[in-house]
Amino acid sequence: MQFKDTKINGVKIISPVRRGDHRGYFSEVFKDNWFCENVADVRFVQDNESLSIEPGTVRGLHFQLDPFAQGKLVRCISGALWDVAVDLRRESPTYGKWFGCELSAENGTQLWLPAGMAHGFMTIAPGTIIFYKVTAPYSAENDRGLRWDDPEIGIEWPNTASPILSEKDEKQPLLRDLPTYFHVAV
């Protein structure tokens, strides 16, 4: 496996190596020791998966508050999506900035988002399945969100002509209306 830093401190792109032949390929997509030594020394407690049937489906931007703030290791196992992290750590030099990349079943790329990030994605292929490991269990009481198309953040989504959103995601607040939830560790 290989990793690459992004413009947001702590957010990393992970590229598992695929070894293939005429039958297909084999790939180690997660190794605990390697991950702890090279990316983040964390413990994953839950795996999540969601299917989005139509291209243009937007899920997010979501995050959870402490003590259930989640680090996420995200990958696409069917189809393709544009995956986004937004830094919500108030003292961070990249506070309010975003990073996005394409995750697909074809490219096998993964994205690591430490706690303190809002996470969201837009599907760019039908029948897209996203799979992600998290460092804290889901907590409805600590679940929060951020508006996916906040002009102040300026995320460059692949297609905003007619996004498909949940009622919850249509009503999320703007960044400027969020209280300070996360701080950069000193």
mmCIF file of C-alpha atoms in Angstrom:
data_model
loop_
_atom_site.group_PDB
_atom_site.id
_atom_site.type_symbol
_atom_site.label_atom_id
_atom_site.label_comp_id
_atom_site.label_asym_id
_atom_site.label_seq_id
_atom_site.Cartn_x
_atom_site.Cartn_y
_atom_site.Cartn_z
ATOM 1 C CA MET A 1 0.000 0.000 0.000
ATOM 2 C CA GLN A 2 1.019 3.567 -0.615
ATOM 3 C CA PHE A 3 -0.256 6.816 0.857
ATOM 4 C CA LYS A 4 -0.097 10.461 -0.117
ATOM 5 C CA ASP A 5 -0.762 13.557 1.986
ATOM 6 C CA THR A 6 -3.346 16.076 0.794
ATOM 7 C CA LYS A 7 -3.652 19.837 1.260
ATOM 8 C CA ILE A 8 -5.584 19.216 4.517
ATOM 9 C CA ASN A 9 -3.407 18.045 7.402
ATOM 10 C CA GLY A 10 -4.284 14.461 8.348
ATOM 11 C CA VAL A 11 -6.393 13.686 5.264
ATOM 12 C CA LYS A 12 -4.625 11.052 3.165
ATOM 13 C CA ILE A 13 -5.117 9.206 -0.101
ATOM 14 C CA ILE A 14 -4.349 5.503 0.173
ATOM 15 C CA SER A 15 -3.624 3.391 -2.889
ATOM 16 C CA PRO A 16 -3.594 -0.352 -2.288
ATOM 17 C CA VAL A 17 -1.479 -2.318 -4.746
ATOM 18 C CA ARG A 18 -3.383 -4.640 -7.072
ATOM 19 C CA ARG A 19 -1.719 -7.755 -8.415
ATOM 20 C CA GLY A 20 -3.552 -9.122 -11.388
ATOM 21 C CA ASP A 21 -3.596 -11.442 -14.321
ATOM 22 C CA HIS A 22 -6.152 -12.630 -16.883
ATOM 23 C CA ARG A 23 -8.492 -13.747 -14.058
ATOM 24 C CA GLY A 24 -8.650 -10.394 -12.273
ATOM 25 C CA TYR A 25 -6.672 -9.060 -9.322
ATOM 26 C CA PHE A 26 -5.855 -9.506 -5.625
ATOM 27 C CA SER A 27 -5.350 -6.559 -3.279
ATOM 28 C CA GLU A 28 -4.796 -6.072 0.432
ATOM 29 C CA VAL A 29 -7.131 -3.154 1.123
ATOM 30 C CA PHE A 30 -6.447 -2.800 4.859
ATOM 31 C CA LYS A 31 -3.653 -3.881 7.191
ATOM 32 C CA ASP A 32 -3.966 -2.682 10.788
ATOM 33 C CA ASN A 33 -0.232 -2.457 11.574
ATOM 34 C CA TRP A 34 0.588 -0.695 8.302
ATOM 35 C CA PHE A 35 -2.278 1.773 8.778
ATOM 36 C CA CYS A 36 -1.275 2.586 12.382
ATOM 37 C CA GLU A 37 2.390 3.093 11.407
ATOM 38 C CA ASN A 38 1.821 5.104 8.215
ATOM 39 C CA VAL A 39 -1.542 6.851 8.388
ATOM 40 C CA ALA A 40 -3.117 7.101 11.860
ATOM 41 C CA ASP A 41 -2.831 5.146 15.092
ATOM 42 C CA VAL A 42 -6.553 4.493 15.519
ATOM 43 C CA ARG A 43 -8.914 1.620 16.230
ATOM 44 C CA PHE A 44 -11.851 0.981 13.921
ATOM 45 C CA VAL A 45 -15.075 -0.049 15.667
ATOM 46 C CA GLN A 46 -17.694 -0.169 12.910
ATOM 47 C CA ASP A 47 -17.977 -0.767 9.162
ATOM 48 C CA ASN A 48 -20.651 1.037 7.135
ATOM 49 C CA GLU A 49 -21.912 0.558 3.591
ATOM 50 C CA SER A 50 -24.457 2.446 1.526
ATOM 51 C CA LEU A 51 -25.910 2.031 -1.948
ATOM 52 C CA SER A 52 -26.888 5.021 -4.050
ATOM 53 C CA ILE A 53 -28.901 3.965 -7.073
ATOM 54 C CA GLU A 54 -28.768 7.120 -9.197
ATOM 55 C CA PRO A 55 -25.794 9.241 -10.309
ATOM 56 C CA GLY A 56 -25.951 12.697 -8.725
ATOM 57 C CA THR A 57 -26.928 11.361 -5.300
ATOM 58 C CA VAL A 58 -25.414 13.540 -2.567
ATOM 59 C CA ARG A 59 -24.891 12.271 0.967
ATOM 60 C CA GLY A 60 -23.468 14.749 3.431
ATOM 61 C CA LEU A 61 -21.738 16.695 4.558
ATOM 62 C CA HIS A 62 -21.877 14.744 7.856
ATOM 63 C CA PHE A 63 -19.872 14.571 11.073
ATOM 64 C CA GLN A 64 -20.332 13.564 14.705
ATOM 65 C CA LEU A 65 -19.439 15.435 17.890
ATOM 66 C CA ASP A 66 -17.137 14.213 20.647
ATOM 67 C CA PRO A 67 -17.103 11.736 22.262
ATOM 68 C CA PHE A 68 -18.385 10.077 19.051
ATOM 69 C CA ALA A 69 -16.328 12.073 16.527
ATOM 70 C CA GLN A 70 -15.351 9.680 13.757
ATOM 71 C CA GLY A 71 -12.241 9.118 11.725
ATOM 72 C CA LYS A 72 -13.275 7.461 8.432
ATOM 73 C CA LEU A 73 -11.472 5.240 5.955
ATOM 74 C CA VAL A 74 -13.606 5.401 2.806
ATOM 75 C CA ARG A 75 -13.580 3.317 -0.367
ATOM 76 C CA CYS A 76 -15.933 2.639 -3.258
ATOM 77 C CA ILE A 77 -16.679 -1.023 -3.982
ATOM 78 C CA SER A 78 -19.076 -0.536 -6.906
ATOM 79 C CA GLY A 79 -19.523 2.389 -9.287
ATOM 80 C CA ALA A 80 -17.813 5.737 -8.664
ATOM 81 C CA LEU A 81 -18.158 8.817 -6.473
ATOM 82 C CA TRP A 82 -16.612 12.192 -5.719
ATOM 83 C CA ASP A 83 -15.595 12.040 -2.047
ATOM 84 C CA VAL A 84 -15.077 15.218 -0.013
ATOM 85 C CA ALA A 85 -13.581 16.205 3.343
ATOM 86 C CA VAL A 86 -14.085 19.668 4.889
ATOM 87 C CA ASP A 87 -11.833 20.719 7.775
ATOM 88 C CA LEU A 88 -13.914 21.801 10.800
ATOM 89 C CA ARG A 89 -10.996 22.132 13.240
ATOM 90 C CA ARG A 90 -11.242 25.826 14.165
ATOM 91 C CA GLU A 91 -7.523 26.579 14.717
ATOM 92 C CA SER A 92 -6.396 24.586 11.692
ATOM 93 C CA PRO A 93 -4.745 26.587 8.889
ATOM 94 C CA THR A 94 -7.125 24.780 6.512
ATOM 95 C CA TYR A 95 -10.312 25.426 8.529
ATOM 96 C CA GLY A 96 -13.269 25.606 6.130
ATOM 97 C CA LYS A 97 -11.197 24.258 3.231
ATOM 98 C CA TRP A 98 -12.109 21.139 1.319
ATOM 99 C CA PHE A 99 -10.382 18.281 -0.434
ATOM 100 C CA GLY A 100 -12.035 15.950 -2.924
ATOM 101 C CA CYS A 101 -11.051 12.991 -5.041
ATOM 102 C CA GLU A 102 -12.667 10.316 -7.159
ATOM 103 C CA LEU A 103 -13.085 6.928 -5.522
ATOM 104 C CA SER A 104 -14.200 4.074 -7.748
ATOM 105 C CA ALA A 105 -14.310 0.310 -7.849
ATOM 106 C CA GLU A 106 -11.961 0.582 -10.808
ATOM 107 C CA ASN A 107 -9.231 2.737 -9.208
ATOM 108 C CA GLY A 108 -9.391 1.172 -5.706
ATOM 109 C CA THR A 109 -8.341 4.473 -4.100
ATOM 110 C CA GLN A 110 -9.258 5.094 -0.457
ATOM 111 C CA LEU A 111 -9.532 8.326 1.521
ATOM 112 C CA TRP A 112 -8.685 8.705 5.226
ATOM 113 C CA LEU A 113 -10.429 11.520 7.102
ATOM 114 C CA PRO A 114 -9.447 12.093 10.735
ATOM 115 C CA ALA A 115 -12.022 13.202 13.297
ATOM 116 C CA GLY A 116 -12.891 16.883 12.903
ATOM 117 C CA MET A 117 -13.811 16.623 9.223
ATOM 118 C CA ALA A 118 -17.224 16.879 7.608
ATOM 119 C CA HIS A 119 -17.602 14.103 5.033
ATOM 120 C CA GLY A 120 -19.800 13.850 1.979
ATOM 121 C CA PHE A 121 -19.935 12.460 -1.511
ATOM 122 C CA MET A 122 -21.743 12.662 -4.827
ATOM 123 C CA THR A 123 -22.186 9.559 -6.944
ATOM 124 C CA ILE A 124 -21.032 9.724 -10.551
ATOM 125 C CA ALA A 125 -22.140 6.246 -11.643
ATOM 126 C CA PRO A 126 -25.341 4.236 -11.154
ATOM 127 C CA GLY A 127 -25.404 1.578 -8.455
ATOM 128 C CA THR A 128 -22.565 3.097 -6.439
ATOM 129 C CA ILE A 129 -21.679 1.377 -3.171
ATOM 130 C CA ILE A 130 -19.482 3.135 -0.630
ATOM 131 C CA PHE A 131 -17.843 1.207 2.220
ATOM 132 C CA TYR A 132 -16.158 2.875 5.164
ATOM 133 C CA LYS A 133 -14.580 1.999 8.469
ATOM 134 C CA VAL A 134 -15.143 4.380 11.401
ATOM 135 C CA THR A 135 -13.365 4.968 14.703
ATOM 136 C CA ALA A 136 -16.536 5.581 16.744
ATOM 137 C CA PRO A 137 -20.027 4.100 16.548
ATOM 138 C CA TYR A 138 -22.957 6.027 15.097
ATOM 139 C CA SER A 139 -24.673 8.289 17.612
ATOM 140 C CA ALA A 140 -27.905 9.996 16.515
ATOM 141 C CA GLU A 141 -27.591 12.425 19.420
ATOM 142 C CA ASN A 142 -24.145 13.565 18.222
ATOM 143 C CA ASP A 143 -24.910 13.538 14.489
ATOM 144 C CA ARG A 144 -24.450 16.895 12.749
ATOM 145 C CA GLY A 145 -24.141 18.227 9.236
ATOM 146 C CA LEU A 146 -23.001 21.035 7.008
ATOM 147 C CA ARG A 147 -24.595 22.290 3.814
ATOM 148 C CA TRP A 148 -23.177 20.421 0.801
ATOM 149 C CA ASP A 149 -23.238 23.477 -1.486
ATOM 150 C CA ASP A 150 -22.121 26.184 0.943
ATOM 151 C CA PRO A 151 -20.753 28.929 -1.381
ATOM 152 C CA GLU A 152 -18.246 30.013 1.285
ATOM 153 C CA ILE A 153 -16.591 26.564 1.106
ATOM 154 C CA GLY A 154 -16.944 26.327 -2.683
ATOM 155 C CA ILE A 155 -16.721 22.580 -3.225
ATOM 156 C CA GLU A 156 -16.353 21.756 -6.906
ATOM 157 C CA TRP A 157 -18.880 18.953 -7.293
ATOM 158 C CA PRO A 158 -18.907 17.005 -10.575
ATOM 159 C CA ASN A 159 -22.556 17.722 -11.479
ATOM 160 C CA THR A 160 -24.920 20.041 -9.649
ATOM 161 C CA ALA A 161 -27.662 20.196 -12.298
ATOM 162 C CA SER A 162 -30.190 18.112 -10.357
ATOM 163 C CA PRO A 163 -28.659 16.614 -7.197
ATOM 164 C CA ILE A 164 -30.605 13.977 -5.293
ATOM 165 C CA LEU A 165 -30.594 14.787 -1.560
ATOM 166 C CA SER A 166 -32.347 13.616 1.563
ATOM 167 C CA GLU A 167 -34.659 16.049 3.315
ATOM 168 C CA LYS A 168 -32.133 16.184 6.174
ATOM 169 C CA ASP A 169 -29.237 17.148 3.866
ATOM 170 C CA GLU A 170 -31.291 19.864 2.130
ATOM 171 C CA LYS A 171 -31.633 21.669 5.487
ATOM 172 C CA GLN A 172 -28.085 21.529 6.857
ATOM 173 C CA PRO A 173 -26.539 24.802 8.131
ATOM 174 C CA LEU A 174 -23.819 26.881 6.483
ATOM 175 C CA LEU A 175 -20.265 26.839 7.862
ATOM 176 C CA ARG A 176 -20.614 30.380 9.226
ATOM 177 C CA ASP A 177 -23.597 29.240 11.329
ATOM 178 C CA LEU A 178 -21.803 26.292 12.966
ATOM 179 C CA PRO A 179 -20.538 26.613 16.533
ATOM 180 C CA THR A 180 -16.919 25.660 17.190
ATOM 181 C CA TYR A 181 -17.067 21.892 17.525
ATOM 182 C CA PHE A 182 -13.444 20.855 16.929
ATOM 183 C CA HIS A 183 -10.041 22.241 17.830
ATOM 184 C CA VAL A 184 -6.590 21.345 16.553
ATOM 185 C CA ALA A 185 -4.697 19.282 19.127
ATOM 186 C CA VAL A 186 -1.920 21.363 20.730
#
